[in-house]
Amino acid sequence: MSMGTAERHRAPEGDDASEVSVPVVSETPDRDREVVEAGRVPRTREPQAAYRPLWREEPARRRRLPDPVRTAAVRAVIVVAVTLILAMVAFLCTLAESWLAFPMVLGSVAGTVVATWGVLDVWVTRQVWNQRHGVVSVPSSTARAMRRERRRARRQARRAERGQERIGRRGGTGQLSHP
């Protein structure tokens, strides 16, 4: 006899989970029914199970890849898959001693070169993305230097603007008194 899900999730045999403490309130005693005031009653039917979803939503452990990196990864996967198919066809054509074997071998070699390029493209695109947009905590990141340069440029622009306002307020023409 096979066990269903309810039997698998039931408590162990030695546990007192087979008996439930249920207060029974009876207004009129019935001759056919046993009236128990707050005692232990053997469980006669399975309790209604609460709604349990099939799976639990969990937050993603890793962030989603940026669009350029994801595009390069999809391109690389497609190229690698086509290359593997070409290699398999070349192998089968060689076993069958078909005239297509040599062109397929050449195609697989070319496909291997293109697949290697595709995988390197994913790696380089990811590195460039991290340097330009994101990982500022890395000391060699250009994102940190770019932000530093932007802050420096904003400060200089504010200083120049304040200097021009001061010169204008003094009533001068904006030139020094001596050349």
Short mmCIF file of N, CA and C in Angstrom, two decimals, residues 24-26 28-30 33-37:
data_model
loop_
_atom_site.label_atom_id
_atom_site.label_comp_id
_atom_site.label_asym_id
_atom_site.label_seq_id
_atom_site.Cartn_x
_atom_site.Cartn_y
_atom_site.Cartn_z
N VAL A 24 -15.48 20.47 23.78
CA VAL A 24 -16.77 20.23 23.13
C VAL A 24 -17.85 20.88 23.97
N VAL A 25 -18.65 21.70 23.34
CA VAL A 25 -19.75 22.35 24.03
C VAL A 25 -21.03 21.76 23.47
N SER A 26 -21.82 21.18 24.35
CA SER A 26 -23.06 20.57 23.91
C SER A 26 -24.20 21.16 24.71
N THR A 28 -27.54 20.25 24.34
CA THR A 28 -28.41 19.14 24.74
C THR A 28 -27.67 17.85 24.53
N PRO A 29 -27.55 17.06 25.58
CA PRO A 29 -26.82 15.81 25.42
C PRO A 29 -27.55 14.87 24.46
N ASP A 30 -26.80 14.25 23.61
CA ASP A 30 -27.35 13.33 22.63
C ASP A 30 -27.01 11.92 23.08
N ARG A 33 -24.16 10.31 20.90
CA ARG A 33 -22.86 10.96 20.88
C ARG A 33 -22.28 11.00 22.28
N GLU A 34 -21.01 10.80 22.38
CA GLU A 34 -20.34 10.88 23.67
C GLU A 34 -19.98 12.33 23.92
N VAL A 35 -20.32 12.85 25.09
CA VAL A 35 -20.05 14.24 25.41
C VAL A 35 -18.80 14.28 26.29
N VAL A 36 -17.82 15.03 25.82
CA VAL A 36 -16.57 15.17 26.57
C VAL A 36 -16.37 16.65 26.83
N GLU A 37 -16.06 17.03 28.05
CA GLU A 37 -15.99 18.44 28.41
C GLU A 37 -14.65 19.09 28.05
#
